[in-house]
Coordinates of C-alpha atoms and ligand atoms in Angstrom, one line a residue:
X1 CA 0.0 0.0 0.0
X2 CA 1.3 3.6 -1.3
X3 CA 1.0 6.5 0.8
X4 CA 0.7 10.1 -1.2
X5 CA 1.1 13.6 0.3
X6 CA -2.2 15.8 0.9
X7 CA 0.4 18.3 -1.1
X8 CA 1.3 15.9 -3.8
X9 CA 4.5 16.9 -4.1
X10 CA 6.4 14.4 -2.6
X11 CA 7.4 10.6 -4.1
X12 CA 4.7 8.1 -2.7
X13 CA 6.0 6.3 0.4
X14 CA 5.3 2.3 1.6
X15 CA 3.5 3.0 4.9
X16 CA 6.6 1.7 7.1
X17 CA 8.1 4.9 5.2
X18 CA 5.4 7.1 6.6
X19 CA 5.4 6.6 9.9
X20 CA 9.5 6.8 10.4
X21 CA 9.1 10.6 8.2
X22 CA 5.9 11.9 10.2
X23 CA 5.5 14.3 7.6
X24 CA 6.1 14.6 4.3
X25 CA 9.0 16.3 2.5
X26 CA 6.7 18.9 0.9
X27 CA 4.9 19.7 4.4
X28 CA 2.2 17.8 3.4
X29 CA 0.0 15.1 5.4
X30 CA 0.6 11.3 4.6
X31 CA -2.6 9.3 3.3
X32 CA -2.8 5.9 2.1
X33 CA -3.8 6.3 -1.6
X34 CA -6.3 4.0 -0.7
X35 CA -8.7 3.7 2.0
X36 CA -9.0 0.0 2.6
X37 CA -12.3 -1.5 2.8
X38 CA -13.6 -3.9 5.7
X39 CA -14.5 -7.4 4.8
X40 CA -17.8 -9.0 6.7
X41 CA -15.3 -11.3 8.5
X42 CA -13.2 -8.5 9.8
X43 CA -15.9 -7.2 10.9
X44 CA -17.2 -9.8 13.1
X45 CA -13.7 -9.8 14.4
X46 CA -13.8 -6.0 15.4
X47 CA -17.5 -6.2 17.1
X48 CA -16.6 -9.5 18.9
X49 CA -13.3 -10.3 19.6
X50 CA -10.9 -8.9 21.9
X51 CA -9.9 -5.3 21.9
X52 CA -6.1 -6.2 20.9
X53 CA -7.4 -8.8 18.4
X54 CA -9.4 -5.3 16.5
X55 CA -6.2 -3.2 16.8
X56 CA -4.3 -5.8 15.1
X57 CA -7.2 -5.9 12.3
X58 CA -6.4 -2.7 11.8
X59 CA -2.7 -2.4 11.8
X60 CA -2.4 -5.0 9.6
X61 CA -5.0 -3.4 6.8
X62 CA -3.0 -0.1 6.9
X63 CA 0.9 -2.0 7.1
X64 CA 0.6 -5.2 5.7
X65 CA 4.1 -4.9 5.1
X66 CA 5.2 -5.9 9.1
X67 CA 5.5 -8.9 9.8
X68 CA 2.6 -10.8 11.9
X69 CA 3.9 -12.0 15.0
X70 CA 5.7 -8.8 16.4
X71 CA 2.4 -7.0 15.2
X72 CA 0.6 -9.0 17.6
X73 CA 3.1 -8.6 20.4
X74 CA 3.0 -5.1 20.1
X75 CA -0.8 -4.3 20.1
X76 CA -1.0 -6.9 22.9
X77 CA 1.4 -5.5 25.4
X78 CA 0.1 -1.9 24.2
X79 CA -3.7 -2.3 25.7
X80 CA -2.3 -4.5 28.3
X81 CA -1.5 -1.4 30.3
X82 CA -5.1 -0.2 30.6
X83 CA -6.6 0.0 34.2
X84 CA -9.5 -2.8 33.0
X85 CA -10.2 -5.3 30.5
X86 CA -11.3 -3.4 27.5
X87 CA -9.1 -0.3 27.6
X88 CA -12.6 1.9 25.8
X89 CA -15.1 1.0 27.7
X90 CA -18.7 2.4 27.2
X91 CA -21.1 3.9 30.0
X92 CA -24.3 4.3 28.9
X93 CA -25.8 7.2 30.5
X94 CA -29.2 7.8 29.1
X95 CA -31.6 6.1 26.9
X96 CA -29.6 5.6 23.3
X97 CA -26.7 7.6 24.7
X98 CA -23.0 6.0 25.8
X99 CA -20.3 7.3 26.6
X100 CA -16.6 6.1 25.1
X101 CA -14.3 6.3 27.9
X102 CA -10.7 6.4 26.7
X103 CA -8.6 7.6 28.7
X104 CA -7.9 4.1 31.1
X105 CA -4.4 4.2 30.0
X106 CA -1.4 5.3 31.5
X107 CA -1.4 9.2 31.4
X108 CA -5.4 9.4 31.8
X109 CA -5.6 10.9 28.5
X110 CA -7.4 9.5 25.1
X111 CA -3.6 10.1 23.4
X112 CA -3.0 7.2 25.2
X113 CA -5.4 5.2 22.9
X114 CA -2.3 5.8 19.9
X115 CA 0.5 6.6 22.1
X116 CA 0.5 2.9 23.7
X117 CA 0.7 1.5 20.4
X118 CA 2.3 3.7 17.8
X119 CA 5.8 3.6 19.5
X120 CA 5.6 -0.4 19.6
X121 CA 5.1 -0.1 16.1
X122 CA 7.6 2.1 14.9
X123 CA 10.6 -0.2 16.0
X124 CA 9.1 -2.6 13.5
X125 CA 8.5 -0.1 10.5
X126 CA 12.0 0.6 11.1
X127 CA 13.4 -2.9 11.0
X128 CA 11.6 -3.3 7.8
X129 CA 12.9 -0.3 6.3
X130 CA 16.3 -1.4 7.8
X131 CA 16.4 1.7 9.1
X132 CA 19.4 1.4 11.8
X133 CA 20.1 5.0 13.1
X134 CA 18.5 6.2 15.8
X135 CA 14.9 8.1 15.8
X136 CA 14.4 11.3 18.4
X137 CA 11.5 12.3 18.7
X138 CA 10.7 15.7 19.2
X139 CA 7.2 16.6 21.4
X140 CA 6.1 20.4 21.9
X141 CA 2.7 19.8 24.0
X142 CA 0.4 22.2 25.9
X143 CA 0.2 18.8 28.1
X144 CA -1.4 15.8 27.0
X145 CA 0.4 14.7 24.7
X146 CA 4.2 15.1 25.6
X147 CA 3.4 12.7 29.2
X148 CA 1.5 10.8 26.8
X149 CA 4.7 10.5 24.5
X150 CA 7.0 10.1 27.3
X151 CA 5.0 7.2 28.5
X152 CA 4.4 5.4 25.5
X153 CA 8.2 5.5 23.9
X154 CA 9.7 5.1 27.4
X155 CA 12.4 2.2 27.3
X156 CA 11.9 1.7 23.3
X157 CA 15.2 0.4 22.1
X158 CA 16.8 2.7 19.7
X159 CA 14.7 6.1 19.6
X160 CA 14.7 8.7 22.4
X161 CA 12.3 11.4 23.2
X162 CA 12.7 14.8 24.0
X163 CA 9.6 16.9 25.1
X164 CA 9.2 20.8 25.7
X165 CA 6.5 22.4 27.5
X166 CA 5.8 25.8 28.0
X167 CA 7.4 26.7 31.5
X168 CA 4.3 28.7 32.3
X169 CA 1.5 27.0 30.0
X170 CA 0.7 23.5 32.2
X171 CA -0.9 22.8 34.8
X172 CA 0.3 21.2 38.3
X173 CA -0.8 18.1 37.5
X174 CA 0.3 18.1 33.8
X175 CA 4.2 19.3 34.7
X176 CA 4.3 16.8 37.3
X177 CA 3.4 14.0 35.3
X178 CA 5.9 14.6 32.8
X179 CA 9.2 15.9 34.9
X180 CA 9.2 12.7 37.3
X181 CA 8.6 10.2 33.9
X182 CA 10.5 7.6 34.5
X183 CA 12.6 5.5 31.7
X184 CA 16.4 5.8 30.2
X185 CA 15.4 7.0 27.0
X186 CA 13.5 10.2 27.5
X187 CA 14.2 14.3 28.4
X188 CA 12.2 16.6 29.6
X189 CA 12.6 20.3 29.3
X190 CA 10.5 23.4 30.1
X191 CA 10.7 26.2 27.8
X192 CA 10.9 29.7 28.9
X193 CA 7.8 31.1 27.5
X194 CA 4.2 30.2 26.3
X195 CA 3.2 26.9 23.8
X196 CA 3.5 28.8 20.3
X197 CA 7.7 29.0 21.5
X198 CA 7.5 25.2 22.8
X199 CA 6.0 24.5 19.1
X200 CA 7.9 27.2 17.8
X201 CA 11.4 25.7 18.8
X202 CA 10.5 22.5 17.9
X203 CA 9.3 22.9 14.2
X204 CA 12.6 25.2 14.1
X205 CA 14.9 22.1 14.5
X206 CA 12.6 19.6 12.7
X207 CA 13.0 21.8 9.5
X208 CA 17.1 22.6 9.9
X209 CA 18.2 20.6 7.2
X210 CA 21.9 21.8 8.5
X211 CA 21.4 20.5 12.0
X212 CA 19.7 17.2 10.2
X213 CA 22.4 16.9 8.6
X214 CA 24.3 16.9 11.4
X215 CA 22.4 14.9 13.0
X216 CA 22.6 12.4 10.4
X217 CA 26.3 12.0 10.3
X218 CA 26.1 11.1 13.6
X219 CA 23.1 8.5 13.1
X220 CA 20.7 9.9 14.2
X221 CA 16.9 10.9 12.4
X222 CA 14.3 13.3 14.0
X223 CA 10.7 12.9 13.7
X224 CA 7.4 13.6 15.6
X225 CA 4.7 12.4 17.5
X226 CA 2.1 14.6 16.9
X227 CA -1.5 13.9 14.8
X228 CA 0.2 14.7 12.1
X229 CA 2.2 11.2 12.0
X230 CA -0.2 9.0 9.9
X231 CA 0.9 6.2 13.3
X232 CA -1.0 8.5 15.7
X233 CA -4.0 7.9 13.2
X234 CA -4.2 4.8 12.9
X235 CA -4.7 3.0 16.3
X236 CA -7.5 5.4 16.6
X237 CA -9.7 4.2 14.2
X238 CA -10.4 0.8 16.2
X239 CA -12.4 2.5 18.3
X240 CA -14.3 4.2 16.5
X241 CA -15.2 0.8 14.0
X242 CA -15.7 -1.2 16.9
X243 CA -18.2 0.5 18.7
X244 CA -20.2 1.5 15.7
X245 CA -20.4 -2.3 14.7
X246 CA -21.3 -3.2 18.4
X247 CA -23.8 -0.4 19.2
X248 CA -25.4 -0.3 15.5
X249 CA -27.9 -2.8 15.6
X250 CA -29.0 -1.4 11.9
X251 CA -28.4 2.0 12.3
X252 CA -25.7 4.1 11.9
X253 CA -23.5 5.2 15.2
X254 CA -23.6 8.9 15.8
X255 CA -20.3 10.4 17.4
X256 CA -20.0 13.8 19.6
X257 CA -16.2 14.3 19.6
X258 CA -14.2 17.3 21.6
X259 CA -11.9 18.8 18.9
X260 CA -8.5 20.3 18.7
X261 CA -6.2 19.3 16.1
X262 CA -9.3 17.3 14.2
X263 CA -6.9 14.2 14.4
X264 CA -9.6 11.8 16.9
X265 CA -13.0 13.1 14.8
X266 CA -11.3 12.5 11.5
X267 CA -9.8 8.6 12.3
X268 CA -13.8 8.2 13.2
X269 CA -14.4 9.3 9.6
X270 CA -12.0 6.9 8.2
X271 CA -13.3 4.2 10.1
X272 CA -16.7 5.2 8.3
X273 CA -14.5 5.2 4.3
X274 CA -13.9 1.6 5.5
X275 CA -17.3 0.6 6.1
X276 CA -18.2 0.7 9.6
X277 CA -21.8 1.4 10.5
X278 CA -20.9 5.2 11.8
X279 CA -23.3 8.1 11.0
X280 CA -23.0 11.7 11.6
X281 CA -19.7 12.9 13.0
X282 CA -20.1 15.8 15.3
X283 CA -17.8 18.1 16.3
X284 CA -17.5 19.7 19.2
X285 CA -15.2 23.1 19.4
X286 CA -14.8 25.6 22.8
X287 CA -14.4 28.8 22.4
X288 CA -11.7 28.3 20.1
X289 CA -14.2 27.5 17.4
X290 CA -12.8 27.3 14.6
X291 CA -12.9 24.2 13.3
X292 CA -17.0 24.8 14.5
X293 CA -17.1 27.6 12.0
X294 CA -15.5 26.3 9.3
X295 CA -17.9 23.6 9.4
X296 CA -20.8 25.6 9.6
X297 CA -19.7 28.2 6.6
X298 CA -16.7 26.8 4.7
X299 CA -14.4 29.5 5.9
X300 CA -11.8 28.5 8.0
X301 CA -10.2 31.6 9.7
X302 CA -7.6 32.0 12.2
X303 CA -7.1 35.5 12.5
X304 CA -9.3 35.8 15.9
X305 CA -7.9 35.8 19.4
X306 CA -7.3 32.8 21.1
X307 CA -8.6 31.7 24.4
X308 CA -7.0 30.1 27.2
X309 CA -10.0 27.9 28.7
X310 CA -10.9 25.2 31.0
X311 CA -10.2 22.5 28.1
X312 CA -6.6 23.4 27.3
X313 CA -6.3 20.4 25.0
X314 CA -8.5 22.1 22.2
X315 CA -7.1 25.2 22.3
X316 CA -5.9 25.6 19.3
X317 CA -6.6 27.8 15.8
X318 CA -4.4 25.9 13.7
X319 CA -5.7 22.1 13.2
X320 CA -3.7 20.0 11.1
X321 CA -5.4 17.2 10.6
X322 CA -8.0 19.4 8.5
X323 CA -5.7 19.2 5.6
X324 CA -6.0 15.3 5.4
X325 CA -10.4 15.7 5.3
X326 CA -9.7 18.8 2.4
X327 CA -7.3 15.9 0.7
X328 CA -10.0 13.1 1.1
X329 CA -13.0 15.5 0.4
X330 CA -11.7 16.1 -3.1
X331 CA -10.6 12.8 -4.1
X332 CA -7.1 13.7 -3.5
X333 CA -6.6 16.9 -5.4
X334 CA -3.7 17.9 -4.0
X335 CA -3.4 21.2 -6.1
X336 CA -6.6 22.6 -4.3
X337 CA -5.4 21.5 -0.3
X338 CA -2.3 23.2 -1.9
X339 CA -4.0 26.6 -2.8
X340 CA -6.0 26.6 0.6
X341 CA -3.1 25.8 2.7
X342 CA -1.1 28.8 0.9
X343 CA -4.2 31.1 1.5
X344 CA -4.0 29.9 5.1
X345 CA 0.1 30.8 5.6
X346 CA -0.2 33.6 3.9
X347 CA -3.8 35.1 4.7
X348 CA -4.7 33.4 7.6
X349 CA -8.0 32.2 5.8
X350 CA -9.1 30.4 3.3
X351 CA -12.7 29.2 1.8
X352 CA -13.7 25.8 -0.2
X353 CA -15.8 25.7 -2.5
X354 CA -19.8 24.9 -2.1
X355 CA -19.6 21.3 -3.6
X356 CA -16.5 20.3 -1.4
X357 CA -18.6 22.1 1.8
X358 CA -21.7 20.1 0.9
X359 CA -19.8 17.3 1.0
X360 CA -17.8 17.6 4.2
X361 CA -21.3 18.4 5.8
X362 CA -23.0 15.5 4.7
X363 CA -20.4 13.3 7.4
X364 CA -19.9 16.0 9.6
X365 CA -21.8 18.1 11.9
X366 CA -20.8 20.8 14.7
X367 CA -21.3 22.7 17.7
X368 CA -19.3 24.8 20.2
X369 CA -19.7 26.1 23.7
X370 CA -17.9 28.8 26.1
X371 CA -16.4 28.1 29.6
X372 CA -19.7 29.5 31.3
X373 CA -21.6 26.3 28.9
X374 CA -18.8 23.8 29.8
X375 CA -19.0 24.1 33.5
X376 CA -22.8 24.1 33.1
X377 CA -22.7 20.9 30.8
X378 CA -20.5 19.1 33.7
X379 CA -22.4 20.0 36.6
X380 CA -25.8 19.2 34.8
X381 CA -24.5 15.8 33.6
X382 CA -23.5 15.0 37.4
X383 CA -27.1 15.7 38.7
X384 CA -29.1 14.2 35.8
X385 CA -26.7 11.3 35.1
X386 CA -24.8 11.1 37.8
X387 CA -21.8 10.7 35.4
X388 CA -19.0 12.4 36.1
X389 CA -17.2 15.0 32.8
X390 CA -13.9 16.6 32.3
X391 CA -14.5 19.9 31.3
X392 CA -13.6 18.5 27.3
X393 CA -15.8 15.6 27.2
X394 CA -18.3 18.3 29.0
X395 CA -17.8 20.5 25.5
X396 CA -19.2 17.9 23.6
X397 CA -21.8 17.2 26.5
X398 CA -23.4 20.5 25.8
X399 CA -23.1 20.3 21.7
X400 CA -24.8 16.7 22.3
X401 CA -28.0 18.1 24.7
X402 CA -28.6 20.4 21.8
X403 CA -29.2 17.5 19.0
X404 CA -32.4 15.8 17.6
X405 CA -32.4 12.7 18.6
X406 CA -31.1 10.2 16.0
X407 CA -30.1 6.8 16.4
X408 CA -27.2 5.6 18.9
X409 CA -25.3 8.4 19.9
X410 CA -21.9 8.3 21.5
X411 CA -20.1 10.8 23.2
X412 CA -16.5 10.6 23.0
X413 CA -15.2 11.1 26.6
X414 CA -11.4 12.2 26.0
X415 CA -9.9 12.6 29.5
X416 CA -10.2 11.3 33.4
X417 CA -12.4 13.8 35.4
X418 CA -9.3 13.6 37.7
X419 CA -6.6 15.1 34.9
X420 CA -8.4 18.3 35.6
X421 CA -9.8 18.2 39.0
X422 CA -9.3 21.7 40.0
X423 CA -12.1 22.7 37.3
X424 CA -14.3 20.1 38.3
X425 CA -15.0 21.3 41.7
X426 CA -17.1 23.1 41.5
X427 CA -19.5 20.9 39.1
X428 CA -19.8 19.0 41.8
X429 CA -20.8 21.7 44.5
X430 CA -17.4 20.8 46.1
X431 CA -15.1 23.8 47.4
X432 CA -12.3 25.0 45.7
X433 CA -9.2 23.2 46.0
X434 CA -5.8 23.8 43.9
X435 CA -3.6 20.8 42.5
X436 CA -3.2 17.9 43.9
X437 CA -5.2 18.5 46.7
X438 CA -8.2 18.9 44.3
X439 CA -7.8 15.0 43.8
X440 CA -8.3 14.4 46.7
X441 CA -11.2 16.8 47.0
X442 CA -13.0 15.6 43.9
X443 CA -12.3 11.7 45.1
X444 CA -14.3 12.9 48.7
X445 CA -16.8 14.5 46.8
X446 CA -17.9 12.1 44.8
X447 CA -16.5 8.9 46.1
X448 CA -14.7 7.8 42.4
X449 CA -11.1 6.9 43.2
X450 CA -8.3 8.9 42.3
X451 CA -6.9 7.4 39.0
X452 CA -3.5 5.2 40.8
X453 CA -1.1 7.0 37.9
X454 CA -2.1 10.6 39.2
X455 CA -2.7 9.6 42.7
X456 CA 1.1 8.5 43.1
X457 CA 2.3 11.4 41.6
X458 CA 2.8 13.4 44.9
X459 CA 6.0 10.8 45.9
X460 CA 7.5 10.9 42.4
X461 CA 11.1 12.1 42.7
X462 CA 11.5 15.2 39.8
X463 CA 14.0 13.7 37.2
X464 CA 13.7 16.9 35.2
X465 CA 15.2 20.3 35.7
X466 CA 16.3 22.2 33.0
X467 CA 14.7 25.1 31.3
X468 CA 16.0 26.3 28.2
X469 CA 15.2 29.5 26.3
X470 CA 13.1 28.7 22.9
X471 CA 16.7 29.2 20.9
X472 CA 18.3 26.6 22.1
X473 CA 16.5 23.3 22.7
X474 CA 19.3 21.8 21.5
X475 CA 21.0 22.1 24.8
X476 CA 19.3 18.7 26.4
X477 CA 20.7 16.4 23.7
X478 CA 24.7 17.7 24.6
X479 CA 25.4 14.9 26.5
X480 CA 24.1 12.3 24.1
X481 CA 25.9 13.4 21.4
X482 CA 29.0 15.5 22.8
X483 CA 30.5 17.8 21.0
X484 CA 27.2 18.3 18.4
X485 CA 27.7 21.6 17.9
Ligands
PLP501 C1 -5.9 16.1 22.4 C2 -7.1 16.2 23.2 C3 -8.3 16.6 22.5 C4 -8.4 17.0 21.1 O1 -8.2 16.0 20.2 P1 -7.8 16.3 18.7 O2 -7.4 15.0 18.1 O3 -6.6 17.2 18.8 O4 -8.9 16.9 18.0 C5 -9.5 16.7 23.3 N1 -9.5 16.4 24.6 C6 -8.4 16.0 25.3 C7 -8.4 15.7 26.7 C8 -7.2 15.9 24.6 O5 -6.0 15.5 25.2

């Protein structure tokens, strides 16, 4: 199986390939030129046999270039480090309406979901590319993602990860979890300043060629973890096809899913290209709602000011996995994403065209709500359901209460209540309380444990120190490579 760029200017790449580059050499987004289809057998496997079983499905219709056995070992020891027995589990809190929980992993997060599996898999795409330097992997995060990272390549023989977070951009919780990270493999620095110089300083040395080549002399190749790594797709589609097929009963599955970077929503829409029983794809957008307006209008448009809010994981204006839907919308006409993307650099807007709008709408619908809506949507989901929301999942809590209904509806629940207990509180009717006492607070208040990876993180010994300024990130790798610069 070929994978093309959503930019089309770059050589097609086996999908091994793809996920060792991240991103392809013309800045575009890697696709399979094909969206594989389900067979009727598969998908008996994906509704009724084990969650690992479906991942492997998955991996192997996307890289059936690796070979079988390590496949399986990888996907198995990935979801073997979720707190039950199926690591996305679904609570059904009302008539026709469950809830996806999928963040039982490790870091409490739904990046977990990809970030258990992806860097089991990447050893193997590099074996069969016989690919022998080593990978580092560069993570800027606003929080999720870079523990998530840490967690998930921690200990992977032969690629090293390096994270940056913004010194003054993470929560308690959030900075804790990634500066006591255990494993021999991984780095973790703060950078002095906000997350557009983490992301800033990061995308700085991924597109060096001078320091890649460098780099390379000394065997070593950088890539990413972020959505934009076909890899971090991938595992996420399982979910999605395996809770459609065991929820449909006939109909189609609708999906309320709190939106960022697009890159969860849009692996539930290639689950749907490959045949599962999914319907209507909403998104849910803060107050950051772009990706909500764009949807509604076909004008996507950045220049508006961002807010910081309660659900720091979708704050963002810039959402790369858009590209990838533009790419798919169009049957691939990489010319157009091309045009739109320019308009977006150099405008800061662009605007698709009514038949590729009608289309996009006819899979996808959206809502938004502001902080004031969010906290309302968590404390009213506590009282009527006695289902306890992070303030994300609480985003697409509100977008959902203001549907028709239609079918089986899922709501995609993205992080632990506990990841962000401070802003919980109060949902609750519980007094204020800051870091880790709010835990504890929110574990009184409504007598759900405290998640065991954030409720030892008070005894962690810090590993991590450092702070660098955005121009030199560089600075934690001098004692892996001496003498580098
Ligand atoms: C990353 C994240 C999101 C947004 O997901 P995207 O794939 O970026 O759209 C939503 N909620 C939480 C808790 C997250 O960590």
């Amino acid at each position: 199986m070929r994978y093309v760029s959503t930019r089309g200017q770059a050589a097609p790449v086996g999908g091994a390939e793809a996920m060792i580059r991240g991103l392809a050499p013309d800045g575009g987004l890697y696709l399979p030129e094909e969206i594989p289809a389900f067979t009727e057998a598969e998908k008996s496997l994906l509704r009724d046999g084990s969650y690992a079983d479906a991942a492997l499905c998955v991996c192997e219709k996307f890289l059936p270039e690796l070979p079988r056995e390590p496949l399986r070992a990888a996907v198995r020891e990935a979801y073997s480090r979720f707190d039950g027995p199926d690591p996305a589990p679904i609570a059904r809190i009302a008539e026709g309406v469950g809830v996806l929980e999928l963040w039982h992993g490790p870091t409490c997060a739904f990046k977990d979901m990809a970030l258990q599996l992806f860097p089991r898999v990447l050893p193997l795409c590099k074996a069969r590319e016989g690919e022998t330097r080593e990978t580092w992997i560069l993570v800027a995060t606003s929080g999720d993602t870079g523990k998530a990272a840490l967690e998930g390549f921690r200990d992977v023989p032969g690629i090293h990860v390096f994270v940056y977070y913004p010194k003054d951009g993470v929560s308690e919780v959030q900075r804790a979890q990634m500066v006591t990270q255990r494993g021999g493999n991984v780095r973790v620095a703060a950078v002095r300043g906000n997350f557009d110089d983490a992301q800033t300083a990061v995308k700085r040395a991924l597109g060096d060629g001078a320091l890649a080549a460098r780099l390379e002399g000394r065997g070593v190749r950088l890539s990413s973890a972020n959505s934009i790594n076909f890899g971090r797709l991938l595992p996420q589609i399982v979910y999605y096809a395996r809770t459609a097929l065991r929820l449909s009963g006939g109909e189609l599955v609708r999906f309320v899913v709190p939106s960022g970077n697009f890159g969860n929503i849009l692996a539930g829409y290639l689950a749907k290209r490959m045949g599962a029983p999914v319907g209507e794809l909403v998104c849910a957008s803060n107050e950051n709602r772009v990706l909500a307006d764009f949807l509604a209008t076909g004008v996507y448009d950045v220049r508006r000011p961002f807010h910081k809010t309660i659900s720091p994981s979708m704050d963002i204006l810039v959402s790369s996995n858009l590209e990838r839907l533009l790419f798919l919308a169009t049957d691939g006409n990489a010319e157009r994403v091309r045009a739109w993307m320019r308009d977006l650099r150099e405008r800061g807007v662009y605007a698709v065209d009514s038949e590729t709008l009608a289309r996009i709408r006819a899979d996808f619908g959206a809502g938004s709500c502001d902080g004031e809506g969010t906290r309302r949507a968590m404390a009213a989901c506590w009282r009527e359901n006695g289902y306890l929301l992070d303030p994300h999942t609480a985003v697409g809590f509100a977008v959902l209460r203001e549907l028709a209904p239609k079918g089986p509806t899922v709501l995609v629940s993205t992080a632990s209540p506990f990841k962000f207990a401070q802003d919980v509180l109060p949902a609750v009717g519980a007094p204020r309380a800051d870091g880790f006492a709010a835990l504890d607070a929110l574990s009184r208040a409504t007598g759900l444990p405290v998640p065991t990876p954030l409720a030892e993180l008070p005894g962690l010994p810090v590993r991590f120190r450092e702070e660098v300024a955005s121009g030199e990130i560089e600075k934690a790798w001098a004692d892996l490579l001496p003498g580098l610069g």
